[in-house]
Amino acid sequence: MTDPRIVSSRQPVDEQALRTLAPGWNSIEVLDKTGSTNADLKAKVAAAGAESGDVPDRSAVFASAQSSGRGRLARKWEAPYGSSIALSVLFKPGTITPQQLGLLPLVVGLSVVDMLVGVAELDSGRVQLKWPNDVLVDGRKICGILVEAASIAPPILIPGIGINVSMTQEELPVPHATSLLLAGARNLDRTELVAGLLRALDNRERQWLREDPALLSDYRDSCATIGSRVRVELPGDNKLEGVAVGIREDGELIVTDNLGTSHFVAAGDVFHVRAADGGYAGGNNSADAGESEAGK
């Protein structure tokens, strides 16, 4: 790669700078390469339990390259070295309600939006959320999110985040993906981007824990799925088609079918949510049909 922006963006992330720029985190680890950052955090939890130890709340693991990254439904996710953000974080929220638990993928997606606008310096009108776990720029997927649980009782939750940063058109996994480079973002410095994402996660997770109504209001304002005709693919080869009219307080998508009946769809029950015309994003910025592998 000879483009100076790409070369600069793919330099190693500065772990010490992350600790300084994101002081709300108890542990930050930067790896050159790993199998999966989500798997790394789950292994830490398992090892700590076996040794009667502890992995602190608000732990984060970042890697410049993964060999076994996964998205939803066990999709494999890979990216050229240094071209992306692969970040997993660990939250121990204590006592939370089932309603709160279902919101965590939305919390993480909104945090990514905050970083893309506030640090990467993309125009806010270009950045949207596709329920339940994708982030879009100009209707194309730039980020995927996978939330896993290392423990249910007590809850130990691990959101994994994959963001395409300096990928070229030829490096994208699918035609309807994009990257910060291709979107013309002003800032491609991965140390600053990861630090900004950690700060946003810190802020939005605190909103989530105190059940701040502004959290869902912000999500709804940024969600491209709301108002779109969608086709929801469910287990057992079942499909639901209608208009996505809103997001419930527990994070479920509300879809009104052609007969006017409202259905509540949970993220864990869904294989895909697509535009009813076959497009990827829905709304006015639909990209080509299919699923991007950007994500964890």
PDB file of C-alpha atoms in Angstrom:
ATOM      1  CA  MET A   1       0.000   0.000   0.000  1.00  0.00           C
ATOM      2  CA  THR A   2       1.465   3.361  -0.997  1.00  0.00           C
ATOM      3  CA  ASP A   3      -1.424   5.627   0.022  1.00  0.00           C
ATOM      4  CA  PRO A   4       0.021   7.526   3.025  1.00  0.00           C
ATOM      5  CA  ARG A   5      -3.368   7.533   4.793  1.00  0.00           C
ATOM      6  CA  ILE A   6      -3.498   3.738   4.640  1.00  0.00           C
ATOM      7  CA  VAL A   7       0.102   3.324   5.738  1.00  0.00           C
ATOM      8  CA  SER A   8      -0.406   5.689   8.678  1.00  0.00           C
ATOM      9  CA  SER A   9      -3.713   4.122   9.724  1.00  0.00           C
ATOM     10  CA  ARG A  10      -2.215   0.619   9.814  1.00  0.00           C
ATOM     11  CA  GLN A  11       0.509   1.535  12.281  1.00  0.00           C
ATOM     12  CA  PRO A  12       0.294  -0.257  15.671  1.00  0.00           C
ATOM     13  CA  VAL A  13      -2.233   1.036  18.189  1.00  0.00           C
ATOM     14  CA  ASP A  14      -0.634   2.690  21.210  1.00  0.00           C
ATOM     15  CA  GLU A  15      -1.762   0.847  24.345  1.00  0.00           C
ATOM     16  CA  GLN A  16      -0.470   3.462  26.773  1.00  0.00           C
ATOM     17  CA  ALA A  17      -2.210   6.225  24.848  1.00  0.00           C
ATOM     18  CA  LEU A  18      -5.480   4.269  25.039  1.00  0.00           C
ATOM     19  CA  ARG A  19      -5.194   4.095  28.809  1.00  0.00           C
ATOM     20  CA  THR A  20      -4.653   7.843  28.936  1.00  0.00           C
ATOM     21  CA  LEU A  21      -7.373   8.744  26.446  1.00  0.00           C
ATOM     22  CA  ALA A  22      -9.987   6.295  27.827  1.00  0.00           C
ATOM     23  CA  PRO A  23      -9.635   6.543  31.624  1.00  0.00           C
ATOM     24  CA  GLY A  24     -13.007   4.897  32.345  1.00  0.00           C
ATOM     25  CA  TRP A  25     -11.590   1.403  31.713  1.00  0.00           C
ATOM     26  CA  ASN A  26     -10.006  -0.834  34.321  1.00  0.00           C
ATOM     27  CA  SER A  27      -8.013  -2.982  31.898  1.00  0.00           C
ATOM     28  CA  ILE A  28      -6.971  -2.391  28.275  1.00  0.00           C
ATOM     29  CA  GLU A  29      -4.899  -4.951  26.373  1.00  0.00           C
ATOM     30  CA  VAL A  30      -3.570  -4.397  22.850  1.00  0.00           C
ATOM     31  CA  LEU A  31      -2.578  -7.473  20.842  1.00  0.00           C
ATOM     32  CA  ASP A  32      -0.802  -7.638  17.521  1.00  0.00           C
ATOM     33  CA  LYS A  33      -2.638 -10.794  16.418  1.00  0.00           C
ATOM     34  CA  THR A  34      -5.046 -13.211  18.037  1.00  0.00           C
ATOM     35  CA  GLY A  35      -7.662 -15.782  17.180  1.00  0.00           C
ATOM     36  CA  SER A  36     -10.674 -13.847  18.473  1.00  0.00           C
ATOM     37  CA  THR A  37     -10.868 -10.989  20.955  1.00  0.00           C
ATOM     38  CA  ASN A  38     -14.240 -12.252  22.198  1.00  0.00           C
ATOM     39  CA  ALA A  39     -12.738 -15.702  22.774  1.00  0.00           C
ATOM     40  CA  ASP A  40      -9.777 -14.118  24.573  1.00  0.00           C
ATOM     41  CA  LEU A  41     -12.038 -12.384  27.081  1.00  0.00           C
ATOM     42  CA  LYS A  42     -14.152 -15.510  27.606  1.00  0.00           C
ATOM     43  CA  ALA A  43     -10.972 -17.502  28.248  1.00  0.00           C
ATOM     44  CA  LYS A  44      -9.844 -14.918  30.805  1.00  0.00           C
ATOM     45  CA  VAL A  45     -13.166 -15.268  32.637  1.00  0.00           C
ATOM     46  CA  ALA A  46     -12.914 -19.065  32.624  1.00  0.00           C
ATOM     47  CA  ALA A  47      -9.306 -19.020  33.833  1.00  0.00           C
ATOM     48  CA  ALA A  48     -10.074 -16.500  36.572  1.00  0.00           C
ATOM     49  CA  GLY A  49     -12.957 -18.650  37.796  1.00  0.00           C
ATOM     50  CA  ALA A  50     -10.773 -21.755  37.894  1.00  0.00           C
ATOM     51  CA  GLU A  51      -8.176 -19.873  39.956  1.00  0.00           C
ATOM     52  CA  SER A  52     -10.718 -18.053  42.173  1.00  0.00           C
ATOM     53  CA  GLY A  53      -9.575 -14.830  40.542  1.00  0.00           C
ATOM     54  CA  ASP A  54     -11.418 -12.074  38.761  1.00  0.00           C
ATOM     55  CA  VAL A  55     -11.505 -10.227  35.445  1.00  0.00           C
ATOM     56  CA  PRO A  56     -12.394  -6.613  36.172  1.00  0.00           C
ATOM     57  CA  ASP A  57     -15.514  -4.942  34.892  1.00  0.00           C
ATOM     58  CA  ARG A  58     -14.745  -2.680  31.929  1.00  0.00           C
ATOM     59  CA  SER A  59     -11.936  -4.783  30.516  1.00  0.00           C
ATOM     60  CA  ALA A  60     -11.066  -4.354  26.828  1.00  0.00           C
ATOM     61  CA  VAL A  61      -9.024  -6.386  24.336  1.00  0.00           C
ATOM     62  CA  PHE A  62      -7.997  -4.987  20.942  1.00  0.00           C
ATOM     63  CA  ALA A  63      -6.200  -6.775  18.104  1.00  0.00           C
ATOM     64  CA  SER A  64      -4.795  -5.561  14.775  1.00  0.00           C
ATOM     65  CA  ALA A  65      -5.551  -8.953  13.196  1.00  0.00           C
ATOM     66  CA  GLN A  66      -7.759 -11.951  14.002  1.00  0.00           C
ATOM     67  CA  SER A  67      -7.611 -15.451  12.541  1.00  0.00           C
ATOM     68  CA  SER A  68     -10.902 -16.723  13.998  1.00  0.00           C
ATOM     69  CA  GLY A  69     -13.141 -13.673  14.248  1.00  0.00           C
ATOM     70  CA  ARG A  70     -16.867 -14.378  14.103  1.00  0.00           C
ATOM     71  CA  GLY A  71     -20.056 -12.498  13.402  1.00  0.00           C
ATOM     72  CA  ARG A  72     -23.660 -13.398  14.154  1.00  0.00           C
ATOM     73  CA  LEU A  73     -24.707 -16.936  13.156  1.00  0.00           C
ATOM     74  CA  ALA A  74     -21.025 -17.992  13.315  1.00  0.00           C
ATOM     75  CA  ARG A  75     -20.056 -16.095  10.154  1.00  0.00           C
ATOM     76  CA  LYS A  76     -16.287 -15.829   9.787  1.00  0.00           C
ATOM     77  CA  TRP A  77     -14.790 -12.328   9.774  1.00  0.00           C
ATOM     78  CA  GLU A  78     -11.297 -11.521   8.561  1.00  0.00           C
ATOM     79  CA  ALA A  79      -9.545  -8.314   7.509  1.00  0.00           C
ATOM     80  CA  PRO A  80      -6.049  -7.432   6.300  1.00  0.00           C
ATOM     81  CA  TYR A  81      -3.606  -6.656   9.100  1.00  0.00           C
ATOM     82  CA  GLY A  82      -4.136  -3.209  10.582  1.00  0.00           C
ATOM     83  CA  SER A  83      -7.088  -2.362   8.330  1.00  0.00           C
ATOM     84  CA  SER A  84      -9.813  -2.576  10.962  1.00  0.00           C
ATOM     85  CA  ILE A  85     -10.789  -2.242  14.582  1.00  0.00           C
ATOM     86  CA  ALA A  86     -11.345  -5.569  16.324  1.00  0.00           C
ATOM     87  CA  LEU A  87     -12.377  -4.754  19.879  1.00  0.00           C
ATOM     88  CA  SER A  88     -14.097  -6.744  22.602  1.00  0.00           C
ATOM     89  CA  VAL A  89     -15.125  -5.367  25.967  1.00  0.00           C
ATOM     90  CA  LEU A  90     -16.384  -6.952  29.163  1.00  0.00           C
ATOM     91  CA  PHE A  91     -19.195  -5.571  31.290  1.00  0.00           C
ATOM     92  CA  LYS A  92     -20.381  -6.789  34.689  1.00  0.00           C
ATOM     93  CA  PRO A  93     -23.625  -4.862  35.095  1.00  0.00           C
ATOM     94  CA  GLY A  94     -24.711  -6.495  38.352  1.00  0.00           C
ATOM     95  CA  THR A  95     -28.455  -6.829  38.745  1.00  0.00           C
ATOM     96  CA  ILE A  96     -30.214  -5.956  35.507  1.00  0.00           C
ATOM     97  CA  THR A  97     -33.662  -6.746  34.163  1.00  0.00           C
ATOM     98  CA  PRO A  98     -34.294  -8.962  31.125  1.00  0.00           C
ATOM     99  CA  GLN A  99     -35.552  -5.817  29.383  1.00  0.00           C
ATOM    100  CA  GLN A 100     -32.194  -4.125  29.893  1.00  0.00           C
ATOM    101  CA  LEU A 101     -30.286  -7.181  28.728  1.00  0.00           C
ATOM    102  CA  GLY A 102     -31.943  -7.098  25.316  1.00  0.00           C
ATOM    103  CA  LEU A 103     -30.804  -3.524  24.786  1.00  0.00           C
ATOM    104  CA  LEU A 104     -27.060  -4.153  24.946  1.00  0.00           C
ATOM    105  CA  PRO A 105     -26.498  -4.697  21.173  1.00  0.00           C
ATOM    106  CA  LEU A 106     -28.299  -1.393  20.589  1.00  0.00           C
ATOM    107  CA  VAL A 107     -26.181   0.328  23.244  1.00  0.00           C
ATOM    108  CA  VAL A 108     -23.009  -0.834  21.516  1.00  0.00           C
ATOM    109  CA  GLY A 109     -24.230   0.172  18.052  1.00  0.00           C
ATOM    110  CA  LEU A 110     -25.088   3.640  19.275  1.00  0.00           C
ATOM    111  CA  SER A 111     -21.611   3.922  20.806  1.00  0.00           C
ATOM    112  CA  VAL A 112     -20.091   3.169  17.412  1.00  0.00           C
ATOM    113  CA  VAL A 113     -22.231   5.913  15.857  1.00  0.00           C
ATOM    114  CA  ASP A 114     -20.978   8.340  18.504  1.00  0.00           C
ATOM    115  CA  MET A 115     -17.371   7.511  17.615  1.00  0.00           C
ATOM    116  CA  LEU A 116     -17.861   7.643  13.843  1.00  0.00           C
ATOM    117  CA  VAL A 117     -19.369  11.112  14.109  1.00  0.00           C
ATOM    118  CA  GLY A 118     -17.346  12.523  16.983  1.00  0.00           C
ATOM    119  CA  VAL A 119     -13.882  11.094  16.257  1.00  0.00           C
ATOM    120  CA  ALA A 120     -13.797   9.831  12.662  1.00  0.00           C
ATOM    121  CA  GLU A 121     -15.631  13.062  11.802  1.00  0.00           C
ATOM    122  CA  LEU A 122     -18.261  11.673   9.466  1.00  0.00           C
ATOM    123  CA  ASP A 123     -21.386  13.750   8.949  1.00  0.00           C
ATOM    124  CA  SER A 124     -24.101  12.510  11.303  1.00  0.00           C
ATOM    125  CA  GLY A 125     -26.654  12.308   8.504  1.00  0.00           C
ATOM    126  CA  ARG A 126     -24.581   9.648   6.757  1.00  0.00           C
ATOM    127  CA  VAL A 127     -24.302   7.304   9.762  1.00  0.00           C
ATOM    128  CA  GLN A 128     -27.224   5.047  10.652  1.00  0.00           C
ATOM    129  CA  LEU A 129     -28.059   1.896  12.562  1.00  0.00           C
ATOM    130  CA  LYS A 130     -29.574  -1.230  11.051  1.00  0.00           C
ATOM    131  CA  TRP A 131     -31.430  -3.138  13.734  1.00  0.00           C
ATOM    132  CA  PRO A 132     -30.234  -5.080  15.608  1.00  0.00           C
ATOM    133  CA  ASN A 133     -26.455  -5.072  15.258  1.00  0.00           C
ATOM    134  CA  ASP A 134     -25.065  -3.257  12.206  1.00  0.00           C
ATOM    135  CA  VAL A 135     -23.788   0.263  11.649  1.00  0.00           C
ATOM    136  CA  LEU A 136     -24.073   1.821   8.183  1.00  0.00           C
ATOM    137  CA  VAL A 137     -22.464   4.702   6.350  1.00  0.00           C
ATOM    138  CA  ASP A 138     -24.369   5.846   3.262  1.00  0.00           C
ATOM    139  CA  GLY A 139     -26.426   2.640   3.556  1.00  0.00           C
ATOM    140  CA  ARG A 140     -23.376   0.366   3.446  1.00  0.00           C
ATOM    141  CA  LYS A 141     -22.153  -1.744   6.333  1.00  0.00           C
ATOM    142  CA  ILE A 142     -19.098  -0.461   8.141  1.00  0.00           C
ATOM    143  CA  CYS A 143     -19.476  -2.267  11.471  1.00  0.00           C
ATOM    144  CA  GLY A 144     -20.901  -5.460  12.898  1.00  0.00           C
ATOM    145  CA  ILE A 145     -21.497  -6.350  16.532  1.00  0.00           C
ATOM    146  CA  LEU A 146     -21.692  -9.658  18.367  1.00  0.00           C
ATOM    147  CA  VAL A 147     -22.731  -9.772  22.039  1.00  0.00           C
ATOM    148  CA  GLU A 148     -21.951 -12.927  23.974  1.00  0.00           C
ATOM    149  CA  ALA A 149     -22.336 -13.922  27.621  1.00  0.00           C
ATOM    150  CA  ALA A 150     -19.472 -15.474  29.583  1.00  0.00           C
ATOM    151  CA  SER A 151     -21.950 -15.881  32.442  1.00  0.00           C
ATOM    152  CA  ILE A 152     -25.662 -15.242  32.922  1.00  0.00           C
ATOM    153  CA  ALA A 153     -25.775 -15.300  36.730  1.00  0.00           C
ATOM    154  CA  PRO A 154     -24.046 -13.094  37.570  1.00  0.00           C
ATOM    155  CA  PRO A 155     -24.124 -11.420  34.146  1.00  0.00           C
ATOM    156  CA  ILE A 156     -20.721 -11.112  32.450  1.00  0.00           C
ATOM    157  CA  LEU A 157     -21.338  -9.728  28.978  1.00  0.00           C
ATOM    158  CA  ILE A 158     -18.854  -9.451  26.107  1.00  0.00           C
ATOM    159  CA  PRO A 159     -19.734  -7.262  23.120  1.00  0.00           C
ATOM    160  CA  GLY A 160     -17.388  -7.676  20.173  1.00  0.00           C
ATOM    161  CA  ILE A 161     -17.077  -4.912  17.589  1.00  0.00           C
ATOM    162  CA  GLY A 162     -15.545  -5.008  14.117  1.00  0.00           C
ATOM    163  CA  ILE A 163     -15.130  -1.758  12.152  1.00  0.00           C
ATOM    164  CA  ASN A 164     -13.679  -1.413   8.662  1.00  0.00           C
ATOM    165  CA  VAL A 165     -11.142   1.418   8.840  1.00  0.00           C
ATOM    166  CA  SER A 166      -8.646   1.542   5.953  1.00  0.00           C
ATOM    167  CA  MET A 167      -9.911  -1.265   3.714  1.00  0.00           C
ATOM    168  CA  THR A 168      -9.767  -0.509   0.010  1.00  0.00           C
ATOM    169  CA  GLN A 169     -12.559  -1.463  -2.365  1.00  0.00           C
ATOM    170  CA  GLU A 170     -10.646  -4.610  -3.304  1.00  0.00           C
ATOM    171  CA  GLU A 171     -10.240  -5.624   0.351  1.00  0.00           C
ATOM    172  CA  LEU A 172     -13.913  -5.372   1.297  1.00  0.00           C
ATOM    173  CA  PRO A 173     -15.570  -8.724   2.062  1.00  0.00           C
ATOM    174  CA  VAL A 174     -18.740  -7.977   0.064  1.00  0.00           C
ATOM    175  CA  PRO A 175     -19.899  -5.261  -2.373  1.00  0.00           C
ATOM    176  CA  HIS A 176     -22.300  -3.611   0.066  1.00  0.00           C
ATOM    177  CA  ALA A 177     -19.653  -3.006   2.738  1.00  0.00           C
ATOM    178  CA  THR A 178     -17.605   0.159   3.108  1.00  0.00           C
ATOM    179  CA  SER A 179     -14.755   1.525   5.214  1.00  0.00           C
ATOM    180  CA  LEU A 180     -13.829   4.811   6.821  1.00  0.00           C
ATOM    181  CA  LEU A 181     -11.229   5.307   4.100  1.00  0.00           C
ATOM    182  CA  LEU A 182     -13.771   4.857   1.305  1.00  0.00           C
ATOM    183  CA  ALA A 183     -16.309   7.029   3.134  1.00  0.00           C
ATOM    184  CA  GLY A 184     -13.808   9.894   3.248  1.00  0.00           C
ATOM    185  CA  ALA A 185     -13.517  10.063   7.040  1.00  0.00           C
ATOM    186  CA  ARG A 186     -11.175  12.812   8.176  1.00  0.00           C
ATOM    187  CA  ASN A 187      -9.580  10.732  10.935  1.00  0.00           C
ATOM    188  CA  LEU A 188      -8.201   7.214  10.329  1.00  0.00           C
ATOM    189  CA  ASP A 189      -5.886   7.098  13.354  1.00  0.00           C
ATOM    190  CA  ARG A 190      -6.813   3.791  14.967  1.00  0.00           C
ATOM    191  CA  THR A 191      -5.468   4.773  18.401  1.00  0.00           C
ATOM    192  CA  GLU A 192      -7.744   7.809  18.443  1.00  0.00           C
ATOM    193  CA  LEU A 193     -10.671   5.852  16.988  1.00  0.00           C
ATOM    194  CA  VAL A 194     -10.401   3.025  19.543  1.00  0.00           C
ATOM    195  CA  ALA A 195     -10.014   5.515  22.395  1.00  0.00           C
ATOM    196  CA  GLY A 196     -13.075   7.393  21.180  1.00  0.00           C
ATOM    197  CA  LEU A 197     -15.040   4.158  20.940  1.00  0.00           C
ATOM    198  CA  LEU A 198     -14.061   3.182  24.485  1.00  0.00           C
ATOM    199  CA  ARG A 199     -15.174   6.590  25.772  1.00  0.00           C
ATOM    200  CA  ALA A 200     -18.489   6.268  23.925  1.00  0.00           C
ATOM    201  CA  LEU A 201     -19.034   2.755  25.316  1.00  0.00           C
ATOM    202  CA  ASP A 202     -18.275   4.065  28.801  1.00  0.00           C
ATOM    203  CA  ASN A 203     -20.876   6.817  28.420  1.00  0.00           C
ATOM    204  CA  ARG A 204     -23.600   4.743  26.771  1.00  0.00           C
ATOM    205  CA  GLU A 205     -23.206   1.798  29.160  1.00  0.00           C
ATOM    206  CA  ARG A 206     -23.725   4.153  32.091  1.00  0.00           C
ATOM    207  CA  GLN A 207     -26.885   5.458  30.402  1.00  0.00           C
ATOM    208  CA  TRP A 208     -28.017   1.851  29.960  1.00  0.00           C
ATOM    209  CA  LEU A 209     -27.480   0.974  33.618  1.00  0.00           C
ATOM    210  CA  ARG A 210     -29.463   3.957  34.887  1.00  0.00           C
ATOM    211  CA  GLU A 211     -32.213   3.325  32.294  1.00  0.00           C
ATOM    212  CA  ASP A 212     -31.857   6.785  30.796  1.00  0.00           C
ATOM    213  CA  PRO A 213     -34.714   7.282  28.276  1.00  0.00           C
ATOM    214  CA  ALA A 214     -32.405   9.392  26.098  1.00  0.00           C
ATOM    215  CA  LEU A 215     -30.563   6.218  25.110  1.00  0.00           C
ATOM    216  CA  LEU A 216     -33.473   4.667  23.210  1.00  0.00           C
ATOM    217  CA  SER A 217     -34.518   8.051  21.872  1.00  0.00           C
ATOM    218  CA  ASP A 218     -31.057   8.493  20.347  1.00  0.00           C
ATOM    219  CA  TYR A 219     -31.133   4.984  18.924  1.00  0.00           C
ATOM    220  CA  ARG A 220     -34.518   5.484  17.309  1.00  0.00           C
ATOM    221  CA  ASP A 221     -33.352   8.758  15.777  1.00  0.00           C
ATOM    222  CA  SER A 222     -30.398   6.972  14.142  1.00  0.00           C
ATOM    223  CA  CYS A 223     -32.134   3.742  13.105  1.00  0.00           C
ATOM    224  CA  ALA A 224     -32.561   3.287   9.340  1.00  0.00           C
ATOM    225  CA  THR A 225     -34.779   0.233   9.889  1.00  0.00           C
ATOM    226  CA  ILE A 226     -37.645   2.221  11.413  1.00  0.00           C
ATOM    227  CA  GLY A 227     -40.103   3.263   8.724  1.00  0.00           C
ATOM    228  CA  SER A 228     -38.820   0.727   6.191  1.00  0.00           C
ATOM    229  CA  ARG A 229     -40.645  -2.189   4.644  1.00  0.00           C
ATOM    230  CA  VAL A 230     -38.728  -5.228   5.865  1.00  0.00           C
ATOM    231  CA  ARG A 231     -38.594  -8.979   5.477  1.00  0.00           C
ATOM    232  CA  VAL A 232     -37.619 -10.722   8.711  1.00  0.00           C
ATOM    233  CA  GLU A 233     -36.169 -14.208   8.322  1.00  0.00           C
ATOM    234  CA  LEU A 234     -36.928 -16.333  11.386  1.00  0.00           C
ATOM    235  CA  PRO A 235     -36.021 -19.883  12.488  1.00  0.00           C
ATOM    236  CA  GLY A 236     -37.873 -22.734  10.831  1.00  0.00           C
ATOM    237  CA  ASP A 237     -37.800 -21.000   7.443  1.00  0.00           C
ATOM    238  CA  ASN A 238     -40.489 -18.598   8.660  1.00  0.00           C
ATOM    239  CA  LYS A 239     -40.696 -15.070   7.301  1.00  0.00           C
ATOM    240  CA  LEU A 240     -42.455 -11.917   8.402  1.00  0.00           C
ATOM    241  CA  GLU A 241     -42.976  -9.035   6.005  1.00  0.00           C
ATOM    242  CA  GLY A 242     -44.285  -5.614   6.890  1.00  0.00           C
ATOM    243  CA  VAL A 243     -43.271  -2.149   8.012  1.00  0.00           C
ATOM    244  CA  ALA A 244     -40.823  -1.677  10.888  1.00  0.00           C
ATOM    245  CA  VAL A 245     -42.665   0.936  12.915  1.00  0.00           C
ATOM    246  CA  GLY A 246     -40.525   1.206  16.033  1.00  0.00           C
ATOM    247  CA  ILE A 247     -38.306  -0.225  18.756  1.00  0.00           C
ATOM    248  CA  ARG A 248     -39.806  -1.375  22.057  1.00  0.00           C
ATOM    249  CA  GLU A 249     -38.364  -0.498  25.459  1.00  0.00           C
ATOM    250  CA  ASP A 250     -36.681  -3.916  25.602  1.00  0.00           C
ATOM    251  CA  GLY A 251     -35.039  -3.438  22.193  1.00  0.00           C
ATOM    252  CA  GLU A 252     -37.448  -5.607  20.204  1.00  0.00           C
ATOM    253  CA  LEU A 253     -38.348  -4.497  16.681  1.00  0.00           C
ATOM    254  CA  ILE A 254     -42.037  -3.759  16.064  1.00  0.00           C
ATOM    255  CA  VAL A 255     -43.196  -4.920  12.631  1.00  0.00           C
ATOM    256  CA  THR A 256     -46.731  -4.303  11.382  1.00  0.00           C
ATOM    257  CA  ASP A 257     -47.735  -6.842   8.749  1.00  0.00           C
ATOM    258  CA  ASN A 258     -49.969  -6.290   5.725  1.00  0.00           C
ATOM    259  CA  LEU A 259     -53.067  -7.110   7.807  1.00  0.00           C
ATOM    260  CA  GLY A 260     -52.223  -4.450  10.370  1.00  0.00           C
ATOM    261  CA  THR A 261     -51.111  -6.884  13.064  1.00  0.00           C
ATOM    262  CA  SER A 262     -48.091  -5.845  15.121  1.00  0.00           C
ATOM    263  CA  HIS A 263     -45.338  -8.378  15.812  1.00  0.00           C
ATOM    264  CA  PHE A 264     -42.495  -8.022  18.312  1.00  0.00           C
ATOM    265  CA  VAL A 265     -39.194  -9.457  17.108  1.00  0.00           C
ATOM    266  CA  ALA A 266     -36.239 -10.104  19.428  1.00  0.00           C
ATOM    267  CA  ALA A 267     -32.692  -9.898  18.074  1.00  0.00           C
ATOM    268  CA  GLY A 268     -31.857 -13.411  19.253  1.00  0.00           C
ATOM    269  CA  ASP A 269     -34.733 -14.884  17.229  1.00  0.00           C
ATOM    270  CA  VAL A 270     -33.706 -13.357  13.890  1.00  0.00           C
ATOM    271  CA  PHE A 271     -31.500 -14.672  11.098  1.00  0.00           C
ATOM    272  CA  HIS A 272     -31.766 -11.572   8.871  1.00  0.00           C
ATOM    273  CA  VAL A 273     -33.697  -8.334   8.606  1.00  0.00           C
ATOM    274  CA  ARG A 274     -33.648  -7.053   5.045  1.00  0.00           C
ATOM    275  CA  ALA A 275     -35.471  -4.448   3.041  1.00  0.00           C
ATOM    276  CA  ALA A 276     -38.601  -5.987   1.548  1.00  0.00           C
ATOM    277  CA  ASP A 277     -37.325  -5.166  -1.957  1.00  0.00           C
ATOM    278  CA  GLY A 278     -34.212  -7.281  -1.355  1.00  0.00           C
ATOM    279  CA  GLY A 279     -31.907  -4.395  -0.444  1.00  0.00           C
ATOM    280  CA  TYR A 280     -29.558  -4.585   2.510  1.00  0.00           C
ATOM    281  CA  ALA A 281     -30.252  -1.541   4.631  1.00  0.00           C
ATOM    282  CA  GLY A 282     -33.843  -0.514   4.140  1.00  0.00           C
ATOM    283  CA  GLY A 283     -35.001   3.072   3.982  1.00  0.00           C
ATOM    284  CA  ASN A 284     -33.714   5.331   1.233  1.00  0.00           C
ATOM    285  CA  ASN A 285     -30.127   4.125   1.240  1.00  0.00           C
ATOM    286  CA  SER A 286     -30.498   0.430   0.501  1.00  0.00           C
ATOM    287  CA  ALA A 287     -27.344  -1.267  -0.675  1.00  0.00           C
ATOM    288  CA  ASP A 288     -27.121  -4.544  -2.550  1.00  0.00           C
ATOM    289  CA  ALA A 289     -28.711  -7.622  -1.028  1.00  0.00           C
ATOM    290  CA  GLY A 290     -26.671  -9.873   1.237  1.00  0.00           C
ATOM    291  CA  GLU A 291     -24.826  -9.855   4.528  1.00  0.00           C
ATOM    292  CA  SER A 292     -21.515  -8.188   5.218  1.00  0.00           C
ATOM    293  CA  GLU A 293     -18.963 -10.078   7.274  1.00  0.00           C
ATOM    294  CA  ALA A 294     -17.844  -6.883   9.045  1.00  0.00           C
ATOM    295  CA  GLY A 295     -18.284  -7.651  12.692  1.00  0.00           C
ATOM    296  CA  LYS A 296     -17.032  -9.997  15.346  1.00  0.00           C
TER     297      LYS A 296
END
